[in-house]
C-alpha cells in the first residue's frame, strides 16, 4: 500500500473501487532482472523496485500494492519452508505470490478481493482456528488515504483523526494475536498521514503502541518509499512553499507473540 499523497493529490472519495482484469501470467517478460535479493542488514530498508527478479508478485496496477521484496525479506527471516503466512489485507495478492515462490503456505483475505485465491473476510474476524499461523503480515489502509472499496467494513473509510480507526486496528491486532502460534510474528507495514491544512497524524506511532499491548517488540525498520509522486516537481514545490514534508518512508514494525 502506498503512503499518503501530498495536497490535492489524494483520490476523490467514492471513486470506483478496484477490480483488476484477468492476467493469467503476471510475470513481466523481456525486462532485465532486478538487483539480487538479500536480507536487509540495517534498520533502513531499501530496494529500487516494488517487485524482484522478473516480477510477477502481485500487480503493479493495484494502487497501494505492497513491496514484494519486503515480504520476501520478512518471510525468509521468520518462516520456515512449509510454514503458514496469513495476510488479512491481501490486496492484489503479493504475499501469496511471494510465499508460493518460497515454498511457504499462505492464506490471503480482504473485504474487497480482486483475485479468486483471496478470500472475502474482515481482518477483525478471520475464518481461522486459534494458533495456526507462523507469521501475520499486515499492510492495512492508512486511514482514508486511498479509496479501496465501498464496503463499510473497509478501514479505508475511517479518517486518520478519528479514534474509530485506532479501535478498528486494535481489533485487527487482537485477531492476529488469536491466529498466531506462540512466538509467532506479526509484521505491520504502515505510514503516517499528513493532510494539508489539517495537519499530521502519526498513525504509525499509534499503531505501535496498540501492538505493544499484546506483543513483544523485535525491531523497527524504516522502509524507503519509491513513489513516483515524490518526484513530481509540483508536489515538491507545494511541500516547500507550504512548509510540510512528503512521506519518504514507511514503518515496518516487527513483534512476537508471547510464549504460551
XYZ file of C-alpha atoms in Angstrom:
260
model
C 0.000 0.000 0.000
C 1.262 3.399 -0.946
C 1.900 6.133 1.590
C -0.061 9.406 1.792
C -0.278 11.759 -1.163
C 0.600 15.458 -0.984
C -2.163 18.112 -1.030
C -4.783 17.707 -3.773
C -3.167 14.510 -4.963
C -5.311 12.063 -2.995
C -8.125 10.349 -4.926
C -11.605 11.725 -4.601
C -13.800 9.947 -2.094
C -16.198 7.477 -3.603
C -14.135 6.698 -6.672
C -14.734 3.408 -8.436
C -13.227 0.612 -6.406
C -10.509 -1.595 -7.770
C -11.162 -4.734 -9.773
C -8.202 -5.985 -11.744
C -8.771 -7.622 -15.135
C -7.663 -11.201 -15.567
C -3.972 -11.610 -16.268
C -3.101 -15.322 -16.213
C 0.654 -14.750 -16.410
C 1.733 -11.865 -14.188
C 5.427 -12.332 -14.942
C 6.862 -9.319 -16.737
C 8.623 -10.648 -19.801
C 11.500 -9.003 -21.586
C 12.722 -6.914 -18.661
C 16.189 -7.386 -17.177
C 16.464 -8.952 -13.765
C 16.489 -6.534 -10.851
C 19.298 -6.465 -8.261
C 19.814 -9.739 -6.423
C 17.741 -10.024 -3.282
C 19.479 -10.368 0.039
C 18.334 -9.746 3.619
C 18.479 -6.093 4.618
C 21.453 -5.662 7.005
C 20.321 -2.478 8.798
C 17.098 -0.900 10.014
C 16.979 1.285 6.893
C 15.437 -0.931 4.208
C 15.675 -0.021 0.531
C 15.287 -1.697 -2.866
C 14.873 0.090 -6.220
C 11.694 -1.686 -7.360
C 8.419 -2.942 -5.895
C 8.990 -6.434 -7.326
C 12.115 -8.546 -7.742
C 13.517 -10.933 -10.344
C 11.331 -10.712 -13.433
C 8.324 -9.601 -11.445
C 5.013 -11.385 -11.162
C 4.492 -10.771 -7.438
C 1.151 -9.060 -7.023
C 0.035 -6.469 -9.556
C 1.614 -3.051 -10.118
C -1.714 -1.744 -11.411
C -3.208 -2.134 -7.939
C -2.970 1.189 -6.135
C -1.212 0.510 -2.880
C 0.430 -2.790 -3.849
C 2.865 -3.928 -1.143
C 6.604 -4.162 -1.977
C 7.261 -7.799 -2.844
C 10.916 -7.640 -1.814
C 9.898 -6.547 1.694
C 7.550 -9.514 2.078
C 10.337 -11.783 0.778
C 12.693 -10.484 3.473
C 10.178 -10.828 6.315
C 9.058 -14.306 5.259
C 12.582 -15.673 4.814
C 13.593 -14.289 8.226
C 10.730 -15.672 10.269
C 9.020 -18.567 8.467
C 10.495 -21.948 7.605
C 9.529 -23.814 4.442
C 6.016 -25.158 4.774
C 5.112 -22.602 7.456
C 1.869 -20.626 7.294
C 1.725 -16.912 6.464
C -1.572 -15.022 6.837
C -2.271 -11.694 5.123
C -5.568 -10.101 6.287
C -5.238 -7.130 3.860
C -4.128 -9.121 0.838
C -4.921 -6.618 -1.933
C -3.508 -7.810 -5.260
C -2.049 -10.948 -3.680
C 1.639 -10.069 -3.440
C 2.057 -12.118 -0.261
C 0.510 -15.179 -1.909
C 2.852 -14.963 -4.897
C 5.984 -14.440 -2.795
C 5.123 -17.335 -0.486
C 4.476 -19.634 -3.424
C 7.963 -18.871 -4.757
C 9.447 -19.504 -1.302
C 7.563 -22.763 -0.683
C 5.589 -21.323 2.220
C 1.860 -21.777 2.671
C -0.114 -18.531 2.513
C -3.717 -17.525 3.112
C -4.944 -14.126 1.961
C -8.084 -12.263 2.992
C -9.622 -8.928 2.044
C -13.005 -7.203 2.294
C -12.738 -6.474 -1.440
C -10.950 -9.405 -3.112
C -9.585 -8.799 -6.604
C -8.301 -12.367 -7.093
C -10.015 -15.714 -6.762
C -7.388 -17.004 -4.321
C -8.010 -14.090 -1.933
C -10.920 -14.901 0.382
C -13.562 -12.381 1.399
C -13.134 -11.759 5.122
C -12.740 -8.937 7.629
C -9.324 -8.699 9.323
C -11.186 -8.396 12.624
C -12.850 -11.800 12.179
C -10.764 -14.301 10.217
C -12.106 -17.784 9.391
C -9.116 -19.485 11.028
C -8.564 -21.602 14.120
C -6.564 -20.348 17.089
C -2.775 -20.596 16.948
C -2.227 -21.741 13.354
C -0.047 -19.024 11.770
C 3.719 -18.570 11.912
C 3.503 -15.019 10.553
C 0.752 -12.453 10.116
C 1.765 -9.794 7.611
C -0.376 -6.640 7.551
C -0.377 -3.734 5.119
C -3.683 -2.084 6.079
C -5.227 1.097 4.675
C -3.524 4.175 6.054
C -6.864 5.513 7.275
C -8.786 7.146 4.387
C -5.696 7.974 2.327
C -6.924 5.861 -0.619
C -10.349 4.615 -1.670
C -10.152 0.829 -1.918
C -13.750 -0.268 -1.558
C -17.288 0.856 -0.832
C -17.586 -1.947 1.715
C -18.427 -0.381 5.106
C -16.028 -2.867 6.764
C -13.063 -1.273 4.970
C -10.686 0.545 7.321
C -10.052 2.965 4.472
C -13.413 4.564 5.250
C -12.157 5.853 8.604
C -10.316 9.216 8.817
C -6.870 9.346 10.414
C -8.105 11.828 13.019
C -10.932 9.504 14.073
C -10.363 7.238 17.079
C -12.553 4.655 15.345
C -9.589 3.937 13.070
C -7.394 3.135 16.073
C -10.091 0.938 17.589
C -10.509 -0.932 14.304
C -6.742 -1.504 14.063
C -6.683 -2.753 17.637
C -9.335 -5.348 16.802
C -7.228 -6.457 13.819
C -4.217 -6.869 16.105
C -6.291 -8.861 18.597
C -7.363 -11.200 15.794
C -3.768 -11.566 14.614
C -2.786 -12.499 18.162
C -5.512 -15.142 18.222
C -4.467 -16.877 14.981
C -0.707 -16.739 15.635
C 1.164 -19.623 17.193
C 3.015 -18.921 20.447
C 6.164 -16.991 19.482
C 4.668 -16.304 16.045
C 5.483 -12.947 14.428
C 3.324 -10.025 13.360
C 4.740 -7.626 10.764
C 2.947 -4.314 10.253
C 3.797 -2.133 7.241
C 2.259 1.301 7.742
C 2.786 5.008 7.136
C 1.875 8.229 8.878
C -0.625 10.590 7.264
C -0.349 14.292 6.517
C -3.387 16.184 5.260
C -2.982 19.831 4.368
C -4.094 22.040 6.034
C -5.444 19.906 8.903
C -2.010 18.541 9.793
C -0.020 15.461 10.746
C -1.455 12.195 12.070
C 1.181 9.789 13.492
C -0.813 6.622 12.886
C 2.416 4.612 12.844
C 3.262 5.510 16.445
C -0.353 4.996 17.468
C -0.393 1.540 15.887
C 2.878 0.540 17.561
C 1.529 1.440 20.994
C -1.514 -0.731 20.318
C 0.693 -3.623 19.221
C 2.806 -3.418 22.378
C -0.256 -4.243 24.480
C -0.207 -7.780 23.065
C 3.210 -8.445 21.516
C 6.928 -8.232 22.317
C 8.870 -5.869 20.018
C 11.568 -7.459 17.860
C 12.674 -4.405 15.882
C 11.552 -1.456 13.762
C 12.738 -0.669 10.236
C 12.247 2.448 8.139
C 11.424 1.478 4.544
C 12.347 3.962 1.812
C 9.425 4.815 -0.454
C 9.991 4.840 -4.217
C 6.792 6.570 -5.241
C 6.552 8.492 -8.496
C 4.547 11.239 -6.812
C 7.515 12.047 -4.560
C 9.495 13.120 -7.616
C 6.806 15.303 -9.166
C 8.008 18.928 -9.166
C 4.556 20.269 -8.298
C 4.386 18.119 -5.167
C 7.883 19.085 -4.055
C 7.221 22.763 -4.722
C 3.984 22.609 -2.714
C 5.789 20.948 0.200
C 8.498 23.617 0.192
C 6.117 26.508 -0.253
C 3.663 25.377 2.417
C 6.287 24.035 4.866
C 5.249 20.398 5.095
C 7.128 17.198 4.246
C 6.189 14.437 1.838
C 6.131 10.938 3.296
C 9.546 9.481 2.423
C 9.377 6.233 4.394
C 7.052 3.616 5.823
C 7.411 1.823 9.135
C 7.939 -1.902 9.371
C 7.050 -2.987 12.902
C 8.144 -6.500 13.849
C 6.784 -8.067 17.041
C 6.412 -11.538 18.515
C 3.572 -13.236 20.347
C 4.434 -14.264 23.896
C 5.353 -17.864 24.592
C 2.322 -19.797 25.817
